[in-house]
Amino acid sequence: MLGEQIKKMKGKLIVSCQALPTEPLHSSFIMGRMARAAAEGGALGIRANTPEDIEEIKKNVDLPVIGIWKKDFEDSKVYITPTMEEIDALVKAKTEIIALDATSDLRPGGKTIDDFYAEIREKYPEQLLMADCSTVEEALHADELGFDFIGTTLVGYTDQSKGNKIEEDDFKIIREILAKAAHPVVAEGNINTPEKAKRVIELGCYCVVVGSIITRPQVITRGFASVLN
């Protein structure tokens, strides 16, 4: 059941406040302030990486968090919340919605998304879960499994979705998912203009997640600098 804060996300903007260790803004303190800035700008939710960042963000804003923990494993392509260790830590951080890779790629140890989902549900039956998917087929499979939210986060980032662009043909991928999915769909991935954000909500998405174009100044700067070179 969705709480009042989650219901307020409907039709609204979620801002992704993330900075990896290799990025200049990598700091839980900075991400907390970034989240505060996003809230002042009108964001109704935050997407964040690592329990440490989430805990700091929660000190700065009273907004629901879509939490992930990115980790790399040698035996898997999956890096968004890939094992139960990350799930446990995100639950402990009181993350409202935990997002995880729900692609067809195998998790560490050769575990399928079906097995991992069942394991999470058995341990945390009340935890809200979001499926980060890369294809229509993966999204609809996650919907059948019972994920609370279906996201388009990984479109174009996996081998099976290489070359796909979420915005092509008036968001055809999103429209196909919306036509068949029973659970709310979250638009995420290359939603880099206000017009795109407005359009995916018009199509019927529950909310829209915007990241780099708001919270990664090196990416924004590169766009300006590139046209002057």
PDB file of C-alpha atoms in Angstrom:
ATOM      1  CA  MET A   1       0.000   0.000   0.000  1.00  0.00           C
ATOM      2  CA  LEU A   2       1.364   3.419  -0.973  1.00  0.00           C
ATOM      3  CA  GLY A   3       1.819   5.953   1.805  1.00  0.00           C
ATOM      4  CA  GLU A   4       0.795   9.589   1.537  1.00  0.00           C
ATOM      5  CA  GLN A   5       4.312  10.735   0.614  1.00  0.00           C
ATOM      6  CA  ILE A   6       4.488   8.213  -2.210  1.00  0.00           C
ATOM      7  CA  LYS A   7       1.053   9.270  -3.454  1.00  0.00           C
ATOM      8  CA  LYS A   8       2.284  12.869  -3.622  1.00  0.00           C
ATOM      9  CA  MET A   9       4.917  11.746  -6.136  1.00  0.00           C
ATOM     10  CA  LYS A  10       2.222  11.038  -8.716  1.00  0.00           C
ATOM     11  CA  GLY A  11       2.674  13.252 -11.749  1.00  0.00           C
ATOM     12  CA  LYS A  12       5.699  14.939 -10.208  1.00  0.00           C
ATOM     13  CA  LEU A  13       9.465  15.246 -10.519  1.00  0.00           C
ATOM     14  CA  ILE A  14      11.957  12.979  -8.738  1.00  0.00           C
ATOM     15  CA  VAL A  15      15.542  14.234  -8.812  1.00  0.00           C
ATOM     16  CA  SER A  16      18.426  11.775  -8.869  1.00  0.00           C
ATOM     17  CA  CYS A  17      21.197  13.012  -6.562  1.00  0.00           C
ATOM     18  CA  GLN A  18      24.152  10.741  -7.199  1.00  0.00           C
ATOM     19  CA  ALA A  19      27.912  11.123  -7.547  1.00  0.00           C
ATOM     20  CA  LEU A  20      30.186   8.119  -7.939  1.00  0.00           C
ATOM     21  CA  PRO A  21      33.653   7.965  -6.302  1.00  0.00           C
ATOM     22  CA  THR A  22      35.245   9.044  -9.597  1.00  0.00           C
ATOM     23  CA  GLU A  23      33.115  12.206  -9.821  1.00  0.00           C
ATOM     24  CA  PRO A  24      34.008  15.638  -8.379  1.00  0.00           C
ATOM     25  CA  LEU A  25      30.864  15.976  -6.232  1.00  0.00           C
ATOM     26  CA  HIS A  26      31.245  12.575  -4.561  1.00  0.00           C
ATOM     27  CA  SER A  27      30.266  13.275  -0.948  1.00  0.00           C
ATOM     28  CA  SER A  28      27.291  12.386   1.220  1.00  0.00           C
ATOM     29  CA  PHE A  29      27.329  15.946   2.558  1.00  0.00           C
ATOM     30  CA  ILE A  30      27.124  17.386  -0.964  1.00  0.00           C
ATOM     31  CA  MET A  31      24.355  14.987  -1.975  1.00  0.00           C
ATOM     32  CA  GLY A  32      22.384  16.051   1.090  1.00  0.00           C
ATOM     33  CA  ARG A  33      22.658  19.681   0.022  1.00  0.00           C
ATOM     34  CA  MET A  34      21.893  18.736  -3.574  1.00  0.00           C
ATOM     35  CA  ALA A  35      18.693  17.083  -2.381  1.00  0.00           C
ATOM     36  CA  ARG A  36      17.788  20.211  -0.414  1.00  0.00           C
ATOM     37  CA  ALA A  37      18.271  22.305  -3.544  1.00  0.00           C
ATOM     38  CA  ALA A  38      16.115  19.880  -5.520  1.00  0.00           C
ATOM     39  CA  ALA A  39      13.380  20.107  -2.884  1.00  0.00           C
ATOM     40  CA  GLU A  40      13.484  23.898  -2.995  1.00  0.00           C
ATOM     41  CA  GLY A  41      13.092  23.674  -6.755  1.00  0.00           C
ATOM     42  CA  GLY A  42       9.950  21.565  -6.471  1.00  0.00           C
ATOM     43  CA  ALA A  43      11.102  17.934  -6.480  1.00  0.00           C
ATOM     44  CA  LEU A  44       8.693  15.572  -4.699  1.00  0.00           C
ATOM     45  CA  GLY A  45      11.180  12.728  -4.292  1.00  0.00           C
ATOM     46  CA  ILE A  46      14.886  11.884  -4.490  1.00  0.00           C
ATOM     47  CA  ARG A  47      16.725   8.962  -6.054  1.00  0.00           C
ATOM     48  CA  ALA A  48      20.020   8.257  -4.291  1.00  0.00           C
ATOM     49  CA  ASN A  49      22.911   5.814  -4.213  1.00  0.00           C
ATOM     50  CA  THR A  50      24.343   4.185  -1.040  1.00  0.00           C
ATOM     51  CA  PRO A  51      22.934   4.035   2.491  1.00  0.00           C
ATOM     52  CA  GLU A  52      25.329   6.791   3.587  1.00  0.00           C
ATOM     53  CA  ASP A  53      24.003   9.260   1.021  1.00  0.00           C
ATOM     54  CA  ILE A  54      20.413   8.306   1.811  1.00  0.00           C
ATOM     55  CA  GLU A  55      20.885   8.878   5.531  1.00  0.00           C
ATOM     56  CA  GLU A  56      22.416  12.305   4.876  1.00  0.00           C
ATOM     57  CA  ILE A  57      19.679  13.209   2.406  1.00  0.00           C
ATOM     58  CA  LYS A  58      17.030  12.324   4.978  1.00  0.00           C
ATOM     59  CA  LYS A  59      18.629  14.816   7.378  1.00  0.00           C
ATOM     60  CA  ASN A  60      18.117  17.543   4.786  1.00  0.00           C
ATOM     61  CA  VAL A  61      14.734  16.850   3.199  1.00  0.00           C
ATOM     62  CA  ASP A  62      11.437  15.271   4.159  1.00  0.00           C
ATOM     63  CA  LEU A  63      10.891  13.528   0.846  1.00  0.00           C
ATOM     64  CA  PRO A  64      10.563   9.851  -0.110  1.00  0.00           C
ATOM     65  CA  VAL A  65      13.754   8.279  -1.416  1.00  0.00           C
ATOM     66  CA  ILE A  66      14.160   5.776  -4.231  1.00  0.00           C
ATOM     67  CA  GLY A  67      17.332   4.134  -2.992  1.00  0.00           C
ATOM     68  CA  ILE A  68      19.923   2.019  -4.754  1.00  0.00           C
ATOM     69  CA  TRP A  69      23.414   0.777  -4.011  1.00  0.00           C
ATOM     70  CA  LYS A  70      25.688   0.434  -7.014  1.00  0.00           C
ATOM     71  CA  LYS A  71      28.308  -2.296  -6.695  1.00  0.00           C
ATOM     72  CA  ASP A  72      30.441  -4.073  -9.266  1.00  0.00           C
ATOM     73  CA  PHE A  73      30.948  -7.853  -9.231  1.00  0.00           C
ATOM     74  CA  GLU A  74      33.341  -9.792 -11.466  1.00  0.00           C
ATOM     75  CA  ASP A  75      30.794 -12.518 -12.252  1.00  0.00           C
ATOM     76  CA  SER A  76      27.861 -10.269 -13.184  1.00  0.00           C
ATOM     77  CA  LYS A  77      26.912  -7.302 -15.348  1.00  0.00           C
ATOM     78  CA  VAL A  78      24.330  -6.283 -12.742  1.00  0.00           C
ATOM     79  CA  TYR A  79      25.461  -3.354 -10.592  1.00  0.00           C
ATOM     80  CA  ILE A  80      22.277  -1.705  -9.277  1.00  0.00           C
ATOM     81  CA  THR A  81      21.470  -3.270  -5.887  1.00  0.00           C
ATOM     82  CA  PRO A  82      22.733  -6.691  -7.017  1.00  0.00           C
ATOM     83  CA  THR A  83      22.632  -8.766  -3.797  1.00  0.00           C
ATOM     84  CA  MET A  84      20.777  -9.130  -0.508  1.00  0.00           C
ATOM     85  CA  GLU A  85      23.590  -7.340   1.312  1.00  0.00           C
ATOM     86  CA  GLU A  86      22.647  -4.106  -0.458  1.00  0.00           C
ATOM     87  CA  ILE A  87      18.928  -4.716   0.137  1.00  0.00           C
ATOM     88  CA  ASP A  88      19.532  -5.211   3.868  1.00  0.00           C
ATOM     89  CA  ALA A  89      21.510  -1.981   4.134  1.00  0.00           C
ATOM     90  CA  LEU A  90      18.917   0.038   2.203  1.00  0.00           C
ATOM     91  CA  VAL A  91      16.122  -1.303   4.394  1.00  0.00           C
ATOM     92  CA  LYS A  92      18.134  -0.353   7.488  1.00  0.00           C
ATOM     93  CA  ALA A  93      18.502   3.181   6.055  1.00  0.00           C
ATOM     94  CA  LYS A  94      14.678   3.368   5.960  1.00  0.00           C
ATOM     95  CA  THR A  95      14.558   3.719   2.175  1.00  0.00           C
ATOM     96  CA  GLU A  96      10.950   4.179   1.075  1.00  0.00           C
ATOM     97  CA  ILE A  97      11.414   2.533  -2.346  1.00  0.00           C
ATOM     98  CA  ILE A  98      14.331   0.239  -3.123  1.00  0.00           C
ATOM     99  CA  ALA A  99      15.248   0.043  -6.811  1.00  0.00           C
ATOM    100  CA  LEU A 100      17.178  -2.849  -8.281  1.00  0.00           C
ATOM    101  CA  ASP A 101      18.266  -4.172 -11.647  1.00  0.00           C
ATOM    102  CA  ALA A 102      15.376  -6.257 -12.952  1.00  0.00           C
ATOM    103  CA  THR A 103      16.911  -7.110 -16.318  1.00  0.00           C
ATOM    104  CA  SER A 104      17.369 -10.592 -17.723  1.00  0.00           C
ATOM    105  CA  ASP A 105      21.069 -10.454 -16.802  1.00  0.00           C
ATOM    106  CA  LEU A 106      22.098 -12.836 -14.040  1.00  0.00           C
ATOM    107  CA  ARG A 107      22.974 -11.468 -10.634  1.00  0.00           C
ATOM    108  CA  PRO A 108      26.207 -12.421  -8.792  1.00  0.00           C
ATOM    109  CA  GLY A 109      26.353 -16.162  -8.255  1.00  0.00           C
ATOM    110  CA  GLY A 110      24.160 -16.787 -11.309  1.00  0.00           C
ATOM    111  CA  LYS A 111      20.918 -15.800  -9.575  1.00  0.00           C
ATOM    112  CA  THR A 112      17.941 -14.852 -11.764  1.00  0.00           C
ATOM    113  CA  ILE A 113      15.707 -11.867 -11.128  1.00  0.00           C
ATOM    114  CA  ASP A 114      12.863 -14.289 -10.337  1.00  0.00           C
ATOM    115  CA  ASP A 115      14.847 -15.945  -7.562  1.00  0.00           C
ATOM    116  CA  PHE A 116      16.182 -12.670  -6.195  1.00  0.00           C
ATOM    117  CA  TYR A 117      12.746 -11.051  -6.174  1.00  0.00           C
ATOM    118  CA  ALA A 118      11.248 -14.007  -4.301  1.00  0.00           C
ATOM    119  CA  GLU A 119      14.091 -13.854  -1.768  1.00  0.00           C
ATOM    120  CA  ILE A 120      13.515 -10.145  -1.126  1.00  0.00           C
ATOM    121  CA  ARG A 121       9.749 -10.522  -0.802  1.00  0.00           C
ATOM    122  CA  GLU A 122      10.121 -13.372   1.679  1.00  0.00           C
ATOM    123  CA  LYS A 123      12.430 -11.335   3.906  1.00  0.00           C
ATOM    124  CA  TYR A 124      10.800  -7.904   3.468  1.00  0.00           C
ATOM    125  CA  PRO A 125       7.182  -8.432   2.363  1.00  0.00           C
ATOM    126  CA  GLU A 126       6.160  -4.799   2.996  1.00  0.00           C
ATOM    127  CA  GLN A 127       9.119  -3.096   1.311  1.00  0.00           C
ATOM    128  CA  LEU A 128       8.253  -1.127  -1.835  1.00  0.00           C
ATOM    129  CA  LEU A 129      10.380  -2.253  -4.783  1.00  0.00           C
ATOM    130  CA  MET A 130      11.141  -0.641  -8.134  1.00  0.00           C
ATOM    131  CA  ALA A 131      12.331  -2.601 -11.164  1.00  0.00           C
ATOM    132  CA  ASP A 132      15.081  -0.951 -13.213  1.00  0.00           C
ATOM    133  CA  CYS A 133      14.531  -2.407 -16.695  1.00  0.00           C
ATOM    134  CA  SER A 134      16.056  -2.049 -20.150  1.00  0.00           C
ATOM    135  CA  THR A 135      13.465  -3.572 -22.491  1.00  0.00           C
ATOM    136  CA  VAL A 136       9.703  -3.817 -22.785  1.00  0.00           C
ATOM    137  CA  GLU A 137       9.905  -7.562 -22.158  1.00  0.00           C
ATOM    138  CA  GLU A 138      11.876  -7.085 -18.939  1.00  0.00           C
ATOM    139  CA  ALA A 139       9.454  -4.424 -17.738  1.00  0.00           C
ATOM    140  CA  LEU A 140       6.419  -6.611 -18.317  1.00  0.00           C
ATOM    141  CA  HIS A 141       8.126  -9.565 -16.639  1.00  0.00           C
ATOM    142  CA  ALA A 142       8.891  -7.396 -13.593  1.00  0.00           C
ATOM    143  CA  ASP A 143       5.259  -6.298 -13.617  1.00  0.00           C
ATOM    144  CA  GLU A 144       4.136  -9.939 -13.561  1.00  0.00           C
ATOM    145  CA  LEU A 145       6.534 -10.703 -10.701  1.00  0.00           C
ATOM    146  CA  GLY A 146       4.840  -8.004  -8.659  1.00  0.00           C
ATOM    147  CA  PHE A 147       7.268  -5.084  -8.461  1.00  0.00           C
ATOM    148  CA  ASP A 148       5.494  -2.011  -7.057  1.00  0.00           C
ATOM    149  CA  PHE A 149       7.014   0.302  -9.670  1.00  0.00           C
ATOM    150  CA  ILE A 150       8.362  -0.408 -13.153  1.00  0.00           C
ATOM    151  CA  GLY A 151      11.212   1.845 -14.302  1.00  0.00           C
ATOM    152  CA  THR A 152      12.845   2.438 -17.674  1.00  0.00           C
ATOM    153  CA  THR A 153      16.171   3.261 -16.022  1.00  0.00           C
ATOM    154  CA  LEU A 154      18.407   0.937 -18.026  1.00  0.00           C
ATOM    155  CA  VAL A 155      17.091   1.412 -21.563  1.00  0.00           C
ATOM    156  CA  GLY A 156      20.163   1.604 -23.800  1.00  0.00           C
ATOM    157  CA  TYR A 157      22.578   0.552 -21.052  1.00  0.00           C
ATOM    158  CA  THR A 158      22.463  -3.242 -21.428  1.00  0.00           C
ATOM    159  CA  ASP A 159      23.576  -5.528 -24.251  1.00  0.00           C
ATOM    160  CA  GLN A 160      19.961  -6.462 -24.960  1.00  0.00           C
ATOM    161  CA  SER A 161      18.901  -2.814 -25.239  1.00  0.00           C
ATOM    162  CA  LYS A 162      21.974  -1.382 -26.941  1.00  0.00           C
ATOM    163  CA  GLY A 163      21.037   1.284 -29.457  1.00  0.00           C
ATOM    164  CA  ASN A 164      17.594   1.837 -28.001  1.00  0.00           C
ATOM    165  CA  LYS A 165      16.679   5.376 -26.997  1.00  0.00           C
ATOM    166  CA  ILE A 166      13.839   5.965 -24.605  1.00  0.00           C
ATOM    167  CA  GLU A 167      12.686   9.141 -26.349  1.00  0.00           C
ATOM    168  CA  GLU A 168      12.476   7.659 -29.864  1.00  0.00           C
ATOM    169  CA  ASP A 169       9.114   7.698 -31.656  1.00  0.00           C
ATOM    170  CA  ASP A 170       7.404   9.691 -28.905  1.00  0.00           C
ATOM    171  CA  PHE A 171       8.601   7.350 -26.145  1.00  0.00           C
ATOM    172  CA  LYS A 172       7.415   4.198 -27.892  1.00  0.00           C
ATOM    173  CA  ILE A 173       9.018   1.943 -25.259  1.00  0.00           C
ATOM    174  CA  ILE A 174       7.183   3.719 -22.456  1.00  0.00           C
ATOM    175  CA  ARG A 175       3.891   3.640 -24.346  1.00  0.00           C
ATOM    176  CA  GLU A 176       4.210  -0.115 -24.907  1.00  0.00           C
ATOM    177  CA  ILE A 177       4.906  -0.723 -21.223  1.00  0.00           C
ATOM    178  CA  LEU A 178       2.053   1.523 -20.111  1.00  0.00           C
ATOM    179  CA  ALA A 179      -0.371  -0.303 -22.397  1.00  0.00           C
ATOM    180  CA  LYS A 180       0.216  -3.648 -20.668  1.00  0.00           C
ATOM    181  CA  ALA A 181       1.640  -3.061 -17.188  1.00  0.00           C
ATOM    182  CA  ALA A 182      -0.591  -3.263 -14.120  1.00  0.00           C
ATOM    183  CA  HIS A 183       1.813  -1.422 -11.818  1.00  0.00           C
ATOM    184  CA  PRO A 184       2.847   2.260 -11.955  1.00  0.00           C
ATOM    185  CA  VAL A 185       5.527   3.097 -14.513  1.00  0.00           C
ATOM    186  CA  VAL A 186       8.386   5.441 -13.630  1.00  0.00           C
ATOM    187  CA  ALA A 187      10.040   7.227 -16.549  1.00  0.00           C
ATOM    188  CA  GLU A 188      13.789   7.433 -16.121  1.00  0.00           C
ATOM    189  CA  GLY A 189      16.759   7.688 -18.444  1.00  0.00           C
ATOM    190  CA  ASN A 190      17.681  10.565 -20.762  1.00  0.00           C
ATOM    191  CA  ILE A 191      14.711  12.674 -19.689  1.00  0.00           C
ATOM    192  CA  ASN A 192      16.828  15.784 -20.090  1.00  0.00           C
ATOM    193  CA  THR A 193      14.399  18.581 -20.909  1.00  0.00           C
ATOM    194  CA  PRO A 194      11.273  19.932 -19.191  1.00  0.00           C
ATOM    195  CA  GLU A 195       9.340  19.109 -22.356  1.00  0.00           C
ATOM    196  CA  LYS A 196      10.300  15.415 -22.193  1.00  0.00           C
ATOM    197  CA  ALA A 197       9.405  15.289 -18.508  1.00  0.00           C
ATOM    198  CA  LYS A 198       6.003  16.785 -19.186  1.00  0.00           C
ATOM    199  CA  ARG A 199       5.376  14.413 -22.089  1.00  0.00           C
ATOM    200  CA  VAL A 200       6.022  11.180 -20.166  1.00  0.00           C
ATOM    201  CA  ILE A 201       3.587  12.296 -17.477  1.00  0.00           C
ATOM    202  CA  GLU A 202       1.019  13.115 -20.149  1.00  0.00           C
ATOM    203  CA  LEU A 203       1.459   9.584 -21.504  1.00  0.00           C
ATOM    204  CA  GLY A 204       0.553   8.148 -18.105  1.00  0.00           C
ATOM    205  CA  CYS A 205       3.776   7.609 -16.141  1.00  0.00           C
ATOM    206  CA  TYR A 206       3.406   7.763 -12.382  1.00  0.00           C
ATOM    207  CA  CYS A 207       6.382  10.117 -12.015  1.00  0.00           C
ATOM    208  CA  VAL A 208       9.585  11.063 -13.789  1.00  0.00           C
ATOM    209  CA  VAL A 209      13.170  10.773 -12.565  1.00  0.00           C
ATOM    210  CA  VAL A 210      15.666  13.345 -13.847  1.00  0.00           C
ATOM    211  CA  GLY A 211      19.329  13.168 -12.924  1.00  0.00           C
ATOM    212  CA  SER A 212      22.437  14.317 -14.791  1.00  0.00           C
ATOM    213  CA  ILE A 213      20.938  17.392 -16.418  1.00  0.00           C
ATOM    214  CA  ILE A 214      20.122  18.725 -12.933  1.00  0.00           C
ATOM    215  CA  THR A 215      22.746  17.281 -10.602  1.00  0.00           C
ATOM    216  CA  ARG A 216      25.920  16.576 -12.629  1.00  0.00           C
ATOM    217  CA  PRO A 217      27.559  19.931 -13.401  1.00  0.00           C
ATOM    218  CA  GLN A 218      30.390  18.318 -15.358  1.00  0.00           C
ATOM    219  CA  VAL A 219      27.833  16.833 -17.771  1.00  0.00           C
ATOM    220  CA  ILE A 220      25.957  20.131 -18.104  1.00  0.00           C
ATOM    221  CA  THR A 221      29.200  22.058 -18.631  1.00  0.00           C
ATOM    222  CA  ARG A 222      30.378  19.591 -21.277  1.00  0.00           C
ATOM    223  CA  GLY A 223      27.247  20.307 -23.318  1.00  0.00           C
ATOM    224  CA  PHE A 224      28.001  24.021 -23.391  1.00  0.00           C
ATOM    225  CA  ALA A 225      31.747  23.609 -23.933  1.00  0.00           C
ATOM    226  CA  SER A 226      31.350  21.116 -26.777  1.00  0.00           C
ATOM    227  CA  VAL A 227      29.564  23.596 -29.027  1.00  0.00           C
ATOM    228  CA  LEU A 228      32.385  26.101 -28.611  1.00  0.00           C
ATOM    229  CA  ASN A 229      35.247  23.771 -29.508  1.00  0.00           C
TER     230      ASN A 229
END
